[in-house]
Amino acid sequence: MFGYQGKALKTLRSISAKVGDRLRIEKAGQIHEGILMPRTELGDPNHLVIKLNSGYNIGVRLTRGAKVSKVGVGRVPKMGLPPPEFKPDPSKPSVSILGTGGTIASRVDYRTGAVYPAFTAKELYAAVPELVGLANIRTAPVCNVFSENMTPELWIKIARAAARELNSRARGVVIAHGTDTMGYTAAALSFALKNLSGPVVLVGSQRSSDRPSSDAALNLLSAVSVASKSDIAEVCVVMHGSAEDDFCLIHRGAKVRKCHTSRRDTFQTVNDLPIGMVRGGEITTLGGYNRAKGGRVRVDARFDPMVALVKVCPGMKPKVVDSLLNSGYRGIVLEGTGLGHTPEYLFPAIKRAVKRGTAVVMTSQCLWGRVDMKVYSTGRDLLQLGVIPGEDMLPEVAWVKLMYALGQTKNPKKVSELMRKNLAGEITPRTRPDVFPKPAFTPTHSQARK
Amino acid sequence: MRENMYEKLGLKVGFEIHQELDTHKLFCNCPSVLYDVEPALKVKRRLRPTQSELGEVDRAALAEAIKGKGFRYQVTDNVCLVELDCEPPHPVNEEALDIALEVALLLNAKPVDEIHVMRKTIIDGSNTSGFQRTMLIATEGYLETKKGMARIQTICLEEDAARKVGEDAEFIDYRLDRLGIPLVEIATGPDFTDPQTPAEVALMVGQLMRATSKVKRGIGTIRQDINVSIRDGARQEIKGVQELALIPAVIEREVRRQLALLGVSDELKKRGATEVAREIVDVSKIFSGTRCKVIASVLARRGVVLAVKLPKFAGLVGGELQPGRRFGTELADYAKVYGGVGGIFHTDELPGYGISVGEVEKLRGVLRASPGDAVVIVAAGKESAEKALGAVVVRANQALLAVPEETRRALPDGNTEFMRPLPGAARMYVETDIPPMVIDEKRLEQIRKRLPEPLEQRRKRYVEEYGLSRELAERMSLSENLGLFEELVRKHAVEPTLVATTLEETLVGLKREGVAVDNIQKAVFDEIFSLIAKGELAKEAVPDVLREVAGGIGVQDAVQRLGLGRITEAELSKMVSEVVRENWELVKKRGVGALQPLMGVLMGKVRGRVDGKLVHQLLERELRKFEFRTETS
Ligand SMILES: [Zn+2]
């Protein structure tokens, strides 16, 4: 119950206490009184966590002789917010927000310290009132998983839900998504959604929405701005563009990557300009993008799950490749070194793979730049072996694309053609000189005061 | 008598002491230092109040949100992504936790079994995250004082906030150097009933913490917040009292303010005043040709003059609450905080400040103010002026009821000014990024083993064992050089009094002369006292050597440069004989009576190179020889 196990759980059961109830714990001449709180899963079974009147939580050890009694029954926290009065405004565009498990708004019950996600349209309006002026919002949950547990099956579900919304009522779609695998989902949707009628915007937050400093509100407002106002008919990611709460960048779904474990501006468009930026709800575009051509949005969502992404490293054993082949993998994306290389002692294994009809695609672990397998003999040898060069595709985007390609056809020649062709902006024809990020430090000589 | 008066008024005082610890930051590995120079890197952010249960946002949070300013954070060299709220907090600094537990044990408090880090919502921008991380370490402590037992309710460990260094119309500037420095917060109960005792207890708590030698010293490293209330008044949290000596004055003046405000409230009731309406009127036209410089310059910049009527407030706005602070000053505080304006004008002080009789008459006319009413005006940008007068109306209406609960800032003269409403009680929730920490008996036992000696016991030991004077013992026991003193006395066979005076008096004296004593390393003292113990340096030479060393040279070089090579006993005897011979007439005439004048001559030659006692001894022996001769001859 609420993370309690063993001794603590037994004690709570014996007095039929629940989280939220008021407990009194007497031991060694000390009396602790407070509201029973949930226990974290990592906690031991020997402590009860209570919130004191001061607001502080403490854990009280259940030592021999400790007397626990229930002195008050907790009221059930009210989940409902008083809904702000709002009526759909026919002059405003409709935006559908799809939930996948990431929270973009939440509120805190300070009595218990619990954080509740806000997801219904009403809750979102209450948490981020500025949304009211932007669009008529409809929300629909698609799934409820942490982003690291996302699967290709769920990509398909999300793609279908997005198409359904665009084909029925929505001008644009916003997808709330955890940031860890947002780039993968964005790439998958980029390949799966055809003939888009409006923006499909993935959004998330790096600092959870229960904090006053959360990036969620600005990200959500910017995403809804893009979904409701822009004529971008592409899958994109809208997240903070800098460490400040200033603007968001609109990244192309097939060109974006999470580049930092914790910063707000973690998402970057790699090897290309972002589509644009949003500042104060105003959208500025930076490069070209697709506009709606009319007609219904189609979903072409077949992904072959038997594709592996393998990072090449020195001394790597050919067994890695062979074991994939033996396990029935039909595609391998290599994250090669430099311009797209592997050690030569992998060549026989790669040769075996290609011979068996397994697609082998080369990308670079440098992430920035384009693979070029004609410069050195190693590259030329790999091309000779039948390795498909991945141009300037991100390794994980090439991986999603290969799943998509193998979903289309099993014909190695056709797979190779699809992989070399730009389908959704994942390959750029020219490598821009101005999109390689550098650290922004300056040498300082300031002296600390003693 | 006076104390009796405070008891009658129902005075209740408690305080919180915040002490910075001398270790790295609480949730990251950045050093706990401050910078005087504005750094180049700045990051702009905003904070939004989070929805709490039932859609209520916290009272204080709402006030900050209404102000609507952004925050510009100055990123100093001791700032990483944790302070920038761009990286989750690291595990709690274990050293800081141990120091907090040590303080708790010294205050006879009971540590909690398992510590949970909490987030305390604060959205004035002083914390980049929008909350301050804090944890309850121990409860139910006490401190024995001359006036009885003082209850210590809680001991918490928390992170210090960023320093506010500036503000403009859009942004508040904070320097992030201080954010994250570990603080121990010690809170007493609201048990004190007079203005004097809190200061005495605060002093004791401060001394006790310094005895751990693990806390920072110097201005700003210890801060007191005082809670004051009287019967029918309201609780005030007064922040930032940096000097203990100021505490009684702050309390006395706060009592005075609350009594005066209760008087205002009574008077308004007597006059039959009702709620003030928020009817704000643009009166810019009246002042189009004004001689008031403030207003003229605002109008020149396309600002406006807005006015609001406070019915039946005439005479009260100008009434004094604290020396030099009127009720109008309180209204101005609100206008400044919520409207960001420079101040207000009110009819109790007009005509004045260049505003003419005619302008005041017109003003009263436009607002239909009768002689019993007061009018407040603000000159500023339209939006600011509106917010400012809105806040003035709110504060005026509070005056009808009684004293509002507020967080106030202590001013250097003991007065206080409004900062924000007192925060609501419940705005804490758990910091999910840090797992709870079990405090077991083993850890406490280790801390107990190395608890510093109680102050009284230590002083007694210094007097009895080391032969220090009572006064020197007291000074030494509170000194930041305490650890060094113990170490030097233990290591070197020298007089403890010499060590103590060197550390407590000589250094202070040199510093006063302008000598850079902060440059002197610990090892220098080791070397000096080792030389003294071996008889190679005279104790009289210590100040001169330290002065040279502070200039950046080694001890040996200093001794050389000063010509302080030690004089051996043989050399000294030779010198004594010479001096006696040179002054033979005197010796003949006065015998041993020549001792004093000749001591002067000799010491002038050997000061600092030989112990004065030895000089005295040899000279006396020499003179006695001649005394004997004169007697027998
Ligand atoms: Zn840091």
PDB file of C-alpha atoms in Angstrom, chain A residues 157-353:
ATOM      1  CA  LYS A 157      -1.469   4.145 -32.117  1.00  0.00           C
ATOM      2  CA  ILE A 158      -0.278   7.726 -31.772  1.00  0.00           C
ATOM      3  CA  ALA A 159      -0.036   8.161 -35.570  1.00  0.00           C
ATOM      4  CA  ARG A 160      -3.580   6.921 -36.025  1.00  0.00           C
ATOM      5  CA  ALA A 161      -4.911   9.162 -33.269  1.00  0.00           C
ATOM      6  CA  ALA A 162      -3.173  12.203 -34.771  1.00  0.00           C
ATOM      7  CA  ALA A 163      -4.563  11.458 -38.241  1.00  0.00           C
ATOM      8  CA  ARG A 164      -8.037  10.923 -36.814  1.00  0.00           C
ATOM      9  CA  GLU A 165      -7.964  14.301 -35.064  1.00  0.00           C
ATOM     10  CA  LEU A 166      -6.675  16.121 -38.144  1.00  0.00           C
ATOM     11  CA  ASN A 167      -9.229  14.459 -40.388  1.00  0.00           C
ATOM     12  CA  SER A 168     -12.163  15.202 -38.116  1.00  0.00           C
ATOM     13  CA  ARG A 169     -11.796  18.572 -36.447  1.00  0.00           C
ATOM     14  CA  ALA A 170      -8.342  19.650 -35.458  1.00  0.00           C
ATOM     15  CA  ARG A 171      -6.310  22.292 -37.206  1.00  0.00           C
ATOM     16  CA  GLY A 172      -3.268  20.989 -35.447  1.00  0.00           C
ATOM     17  CA  VAL A 173      -2.299  18.270 -33.014  1.00  0.00           C
ATOM     18  CA  VAL A 174      -0.106  18.512 -29.939  1.00  0.00           C
ATOM     19  CA  ILE A 175       1.353  15.332 -28.477  1.00  0.00           C
ATOM     20  CA  ALA A 176       2.503  15.441 -24.868  1.00  0.00           C
ATOM     21  CA  HIS A 177       5.464  13.092 -24.645  1.00  0.00           C
ATOM     22  CA  GLY A 178       8.289  12.324 -22.228  1.00  0.00           C
ATOM     23  CA  THR A 179      11.539  13.756 -23.520  1.00  0.00           C
ATOM     24  CA  ASP A 180      13.754  10.639 -23.415  1.00  0.00           C
ATOM     25  CA  THR A 181      12.432   9.040 -26.589  1.00  0.00           C
ATOM     26  CA  MET A 182      10.562  11.992 -28.020  1.00  0.00           C
ATOM     27  CA  GLY A 183      13.026  12.117 -30.911  1.00  0.00           C
ATOM     28  CA  TYR A 184      12.309   8.495 -31.831  1.00  0.00           C
ATOM     29  CA  THR A 185       8.545   9.011 -31.792  1.00  0.00           C
ATOM     30  CA  ALA A 186       8.933  12.209 -33.787  1.00  0.00           C
ATOM     31  CA  ALA A 187      10.942  10.330 -36.415  1.00  0.00           C
ATOM     32  CA  ALA A 188       8.427   7.475 -36.526  1.00  0.00           C
ATOM     33  CA  LEU A 189       5.491   9.870 -36.973  1.00  0.00           C
ATOM     34  CA  SER A 190       7.446  11.756 -39.640  1.00  0.00           C
ATOM     35  CA  PHE A 191       7.603   8.588 -41.730  1.00  0.00           C
ATOM     36  CA  ALA A 192       4.146   7.248 -40.865  1.00  0.00           C
ATOM     37  CA  LEU A 193       1.966  10.336 -41.374  1.00  0.00           C
ATOM     38  CA  LYS A 194       1.393  11.185 -45.033  1.00  0.00           C
ATOM     39  CA  ASN A 195      -0.164  14.243 -46.596  1.00  0.00           C
ATOM     40  CA  LEU A 196      -0.433  16.166 -43.341  1.00  0.00           C
ATOM     41  CA  SER A 197      -3.099  18.876 -43.186  1.00  0.00           C
ATOM     42  CA  GLY A 198      -1.544  20.727 -40.286  1.00  0.00           C
ATOM     43  CA  PRO A 199       1.168  20.707 -37.647  1.00  0.00           C
ATOM     44  CA  VAL A 200       1.756  17.655 -35.476  1.00  0.00           C
ATOM     45  CA  VAL A 201       3.740  18.956 -32.536  1.00  0.00           C
ATOM     46  CA  LEU A 202       5.480  16.888 -29.892  1.00  0.00           C
ATOM     47  CA  VAL A 203       6.065  18.661 -26.616  1.00  0.00           C
ATOM     48  CA  GLY A 204       7.381  17.828 -23.175  1.00  0.00           C
ATOM     49  CA  SER A 205       9.295  19.262 -20.299  1.00  0.00           C
ATOM     50  CA  GLN A 206      12.729  18.862 -18.762  1.00  0.00           C
ATOM     51  CA  ARG A 207      11.698  20.248 -15.363  1.00  0.00           C
ATOM     52  CA  SER A 208       8.504  18.686 -14.064  1.00  0.00           C
ATOM     53  CA  SER A 209       5.398  20.802 -14.256  1.00  0.00           C
ATOM     54  CA  ASP A 210       4.797  20.851 -10.510  1.00  0.00           C
ATOM     55  CA  ARG A 211       7.700  23.280 -10.131  1.00  0.00           C
ATOM     56  CA  PRO A 212       7.270  27.009 -10.481  1.00  0.00           C
ATOM     57  CA  SER A 213      10.388  26.963 -12.670  1.00  0.00           C
ATOM     58  CA  SER A 214       9.047  24.319 -15.019  1.00  0.00           C
ATOM     59  CA  ASP A 215       9.654  24.751 -18.729  1.00  0.00           C
ATOM     60  CA  ALA A 216       6.361  22.967 -19.393  1.00  0.00           C
ATOM     61  CA  ALA A 217       4.071  25.990 -19.603  1.00  0.00           C
ATOM     62  CA  LEU A 218       6.189  27.901 -22.129  1.00  0.00           C
ATOM     63  CA  ASN A 219       6.709  24.723 -24.151  1.00  0.00           C
ATOM     64  CA  LEU A 220       2.993  23.910 -24.131  1.00  0.00           C
ATOM     65  CA  LEU A 221       1.958  27.456 -25.027  1.00  0.00           C
ATOM     66  CA  SER A 222       4.485  27.521 -27.861  1.00  0.00           C
ATOM     67  CA  ALA A 223       3.392  24.095 -29.104  1.00  0.00           C
ATOM     68  CA  VAL A 224      -0.266  25.121 -29.084  1.00  0.00           C
ATOM     69  CA  SER A 225       0.701  28.347 -30.864  1.00  0.00           C
ATOM     70  CA  VAL A 226       2.368  26.313 -33.617  1.00  0.00           C
ATOM     71  CA  ALA A 227      -0.541  23.851 -33.791  1.00  0.00           C
ATOM     72  CA  SER A 228      -3.175  26.573 -33.930  1.00  0.00           C
ATOM     73  CA  LYS A 229      -1.513  29.228 -36.064  1.00  0.00           C
ATOM     74  CA  SER A 230       1.267  27.927 -38.269  1.00  0.00           C
ATOM     75  CA  ASP A 231       0.955  26.518 -41.769  1.00  0.00           C
ATOM     76  CA  ILE A 232       3.685  23.977 -41.081  1.00  0.00           C
ATOM     77  CA  ALA A 233       2.280  20.628 -42.214  1.00  0.00           C
ATOM     78  CA  GLU A 234       5.022  18.524 -40.670  1.00  0.00           C
ATOM     79  CA  VAL A 235       5.811  16.549 -37.565  1.00  0.00           C
ATOM     80  CA  CYS A 236       7.890  18.702 -35.256  1.00  0.00           C
ATOM     81  CA  VAL A 237       9.206  19.020 -31.733  1.00  0.00           C
ATOM     82  CA  VAL A 238       8.684  22.315 -29.897  1.00  0.00           C
ATOM     83  CA  MET A 239      10.870  22.817 -26.822  1.00  0.00           C
ATOM     84  CA  HIS A 240      12.957  25.524 -25.123  1.00  0.00           C
ATOM     85  CA  GLY A 241      15.481  27.108 -27.485  1.00  0.00           C
ATOM     86  CA  SER A 242      17.875  28.331 -24.797  1.00  0.00           C
ATOM     87  CA  ALA A 243      18.566  28.036 -21.096  1.00  0.00           C
ATOM     88  CA  GLU A 244      16.264  31.027 -20.623  1.00  0.00           C
ATOM     89  CA  ASP A 245      12.471  31.203 -20.587  1.00  0.00           C
ATOM     90  CA  ASP A 246      12.578  33.189 -23.763  1.00  0.00           C
ATOM     91  CA  PHE A 247      11.724  31.262 -26.900  1.00  0.00           C
ATOM     92  CA  CYS A 248      11.098  27.755 -28.183  1.00  0.00           C
ATOM     93  CA  LEU A 249      12.527  26.193 -31.297  1.00  0.00           C
ATOM     94  CA  ILE A 250      10.456  24.252 -33.814  1.00  0.00           C
ATOM     95  CA  HIS A 251      12.524  21.221 -34.772  1.00  0.00           C
ATOM     96  CA  ARG A 252      11.829  18.954 -37.743  1.00  0.00           C
ATOM     97  CA  GLY A 253      10.724  15.560 -36.384  1.00  0.00           C
ATOM     98  CA  ALA A 254      13.260  13.597 -38.427  1.00  0.00           C
ATOM     99  CA  LYS A 255      16.209  15.858 -37.621  1.00  0.00           C
ATOM    100  CA  VAL A 256      15.932  16.353 -33.887  1.00  0.00           C
ATOM    101  CA  ARG A 257      17.817  14.795 -31.021  1.00  0.00           C
ATOM    102  CA  LYS A 258      17.875  15.044 -27.250  1.00  0.00           C
ATOM    103  CA  CYS A 259      21.436  16.277 -26.666  1.00  0.00           C
ATOM    104  CA  HIS A 260      21.646  16.963 -22.944  1.00  0.00           C
ATOM    105  CA  THR A 261      20.518  14.898 -19.980  1.00  0.00           C
ATOM    106  CA  SER A 262      18.951  17.752 -18.060  1.00  0.00           C
ATOM    107  CA  ARG A 263      19.030  21.163 -19.755  1.00  0.00           C
ATOM    108  CA  ARG A 264      15.846  22.854 -20.910  1.00  0.00           C
ATOM    109  CA  ASP A 265      17.315  23.430 -24.362  1.00  0.00           C
ATOM    110  CA  THR A 266      18.272  19.772 -24.665  1.00  0.00           C
ATOM    111  CA  PHE A 267      16.661  19.298 -28.100  1.00  0.00           C
ATOM    112  CA  GLN A 268      18.679  20.352 -31.087  1.00  0.00           C
ATOM    113  CA  THR A 269      18.185  20.093 -34.776  1.00  0.00           C
ATOM    114  CA  VAL A 270      21.269  18.241 -36.005  1.00  0.00           C
ATOM    115  CA  ASN A 271      22.819  19.061 -39.391  1.00  0.00           C
ATOM    116  CA  ASP A 272      20.084  21.513 -40.375  1.00  0.00           C
ATOM    117  CA  LEU A 273      18.316  24.689 -39.338  1.00  0.00           C
ATOM    118  CA  PRO A 274      15.291  24.295 -37.119  1.00  0.00           C
ATOM    119  CA  ILE A 275      12.034  24.984 -38.943  1.00  0.00           C
ATOM    120  CA  GLY A 276      11.498  28.066 -36.847  1.00  0.00           C
ATOM    121  CA  MET A 277      11.048  29.598 -33.449  1.00  0.00           C
ATOM    122  CA  VAL A 278       8.225  30.777 -31.219  1.00  0.00           C
ATOM    123  CA  ARG A 279       8.641  33.829 -29.033  1.00  0.00           C
ATOM    124  CA  GLY A 280       5.719  35.257 -27.105  1.00  0.00           C
ATOM    125  CA  GLY A 281       3.358  33.156 -29.209  1.00  0.00           C
ATOM    126  CA  GLU A 282       4.726  34.658 -32.431  1.00  0.00           C
ATOM    127  CA  ILE A 283       6.156  32.222 -34.957  1.00  0.00           C
ATOM    128  CA  THR A 284       9.183  33.005 -37.081  1.00  0.00           C
ATOM    129  CA  THR A 285      10.290  30.417 -39.629  1.00  0.00           C
ATOM    130  CA  LEU A 286      13.938  29.972 -40.483  1.00  0.00           C
ATOM    131  CA  GLY A 287      13.924  27.647 -43.468  1.00  0.00           C
ATOM    132  CA  GLY A 288      11.604  25.875 -45.846  1.00  0.00           C
ATOM    133  CA  TYR A 289       8.882  23.496 -44.725  1.00  0.00           C
ATOM    134  CA  ASN A 290       5.934  21.556 -46.146  1.00  0.00           C
ATOM    135  CA  ARG A 291       2.513  23.121 -46.356  1.00  0.00           C
ATOM    136  CA  ALA A 292      -0.800  21.305 -46.593  1.00  0.00           C
ATOM    137  CA  LYS A 293      -1.683  20.102 -50.063  1.00  0.00           C
ATOM    138  CA  GLY A 294      -5.308  19.247 -49.367  1.00  0.00           C
ATOM    139  CA  GLY A 295      -6.934  15.891 -48.956  1.00  0.00           C
ATOM    140  CA  ARG A 296      -7.034  13.459 -46.083  1.00  0.00           C
ATOM    141  CA  VAL A 297      -4.165  12.610 -43.824  1.00  0.00           C
ATOM    142  CA  ARG A 298      -3.041   9.010 -44.355  1.00  0.00           C
ATOM    143  CA  VAL A 299      -1.248   6.697 -42.011  1.00  0.00           C
ATOM    144  CA  ASP A 300       1.362   4.352 -43.399  1.00  0.00           C
ATOM    145  CA  ALA A 301       2.526   2.790 -40.224  1.00  0.00           C
ATOM    146  CA  ARG A 302       4.208  -0.524 -40.707  1.00  0.00           C
ATOM    147  CA  PHE A 303       7.393  -0.900 -38.722  1.00  0.00           C
ATOM    148  CA  ASP A 304       9.513  -4.037 -38.777  1.00  0.00           C
ATOM    149  CA  PRO A 305      10.694  -4.446 -35.200  1.00  0.00           C
ATOM    150  CA  MET A 306      13.646  -6.698 -36.138  1.00  0.00           C
ATOM    151  CA  VAL A 307      16.102  -3.867 -36.678  1.00  0.00           C
ATOM    152  CA  ALA A 308      19.079  -3.226 -34.414  1.00  0.00           C
ATOM    153  CA  LEU A 309      21.117  -0.096 -33.795  1.00  0.00           C
ATOM    154  CA  VAL A 310      24.762  -0.999 -33.133  1.00  0.00           C
ATOM    155  CA  LYS A 311      27.477   1.353 -32.040  1.00  0.00           C
ATOM    156  CA  VAL A 312      30.866   0.475 -33.454  1.00  0.00           C
ATOM    157  CA  CYS A 313      33.751   0.517 -31.016  1.00  0.00           C
ATOM    158  CA  PRO A 314      37.402  -0.504 -31.165  1.00  0.00           C
ATOM    159  CA  GLY A 315      37.971  -4.189 -30.571  1.00  0.00           C
ATOM    160  CA  MET A 316      34.326  -5.005 -31.114  1.00  0.00           C
ATOM    161  CA  LYS A 317      33.731  -8.720 -31.734  1.00  0.00           C
ATOM    162  CA  PRO A 318      32.151  -9.889 -34.993  1.00  0.00           C
ATOM    163  CA  LYS A 319      29.943 -12.033 -32.745  1.00  0.00           C
ATOM    164  CA  VAL A 320      27.805  -8.954 -32.089  1.00  0.00           C
ATOM    165  CA  VAL A 321      26.750  -8.890 -35.720  1.00  0.00           C
ATOM    166  CA  ASP A 322      26.501 -12.688 -36.021  1.00  0.00           C
ATOM    167  CA  SER A 323      24.303 -13.033 -32.955  1.00  0.00           C
ATOM    168  CA  LEU A 324      21.902 -10.477 -34.406  1.00  0.00           C
ATOM    169  CA  LEU A 325      21.741 -12.478 -37.614  1.00  0.00           C
ATOM    170  CA  ASN A 326      21.160 -15.678 -35.676  1.00  0.00           C
ATOM    171  CA  SER A 327      18.340 -13.997 -33.752  1.00  0.00           C
ATOM    172  CA  GLY A 328      16.528 -13.185 -36.968  1.00  0.00           C
ATOM    173  CA  TYR A 329      17.307  -9.482 -37.305  1.00  0.00           C
ATOM    174  CA  ARG A 330      16.493  -8.180 -40.761  1.00  0.00           C
ATOM    175  CA  GLY A 331      18.169  -4.827 -40.476  1.00  0.00           C
ATOM    176  CA  ILE A 332      21.212  -3.355 -38.746  1.00  0.00           C
ATOM    177  CA  VAL A 333      22.036   0.321 -38.477  1.00  0.00           C
ATOM    178  CA  LEU A 334      25.689   0.801 -37.648  1.00  0.00           C
ATOM    179  CA  GLU A 335      26.799   3.873 -35.787  1.00  0.00           C
ATOM    180  CA  GLY A 336      30.248   3.879 -37.336  1.00  0.00           C
ATOM    181  CA  THR A 337      33.326   5.833 -36.417  1.00  0.00           C
ATOM    182  CA  GLY A 338      34.206   9.063 -38.214  1.00  0.00           C
ATOM    183  CA  LEU A 339      33.017   9.237 -41.775  1.00  0.00           C
ATOM    184  CA  GLY A 340      31.345   5.822 -41.426  1.00  0.00           C
ATOM    185  CA  HIS A 341      33.868   3.113 -40.642  1.00  0.00           C
ATOM    186  CA  THR A 342      34.133  -0.187 -38.789  1.00  0.00           C
ATOM    187  CA  PRO A 343      37.238  -2.240 -37.910  1.00  0.00           C
ATOM    188  CA  GLU A 344      38.167  -4.481 -40.811  1.00  0.00           C
ATOM    189  CA  TYR A 345      37.811  -7.592 -38.684  1.00  0.00           C
ATOM    190  CA  LEU A 346      34.052  -6.965 -38.812  1.00  0.00           C
ATOM    191  CA  PHE A 347      34.013  -7.179 -42.611  1.00  0.00           C
ATOM    192  CA  PRO A 348      33.355 -10.959 -42.849  1.00  0.00           C
ATOM    193  CA  ALA A 349      30.388 -10.681 -40.471  1.00  0.00           C
ATOM    194  CA  ILE A 350      28.979  -7.730 -42.415  1.00  0.00           C
ATOM    195  CA  LYS A 351      29.461  -9.665 -45.631  1.00  0.00           C
ATOM    196  CA  ARG A 352      27.510 -12.590 -44.161  1.00  0.00           C
ATOM    197  CA  ALA A 353      24.714 -10.211 -43.161  1.00  0.00           C
TER     198      ALA A 353
END
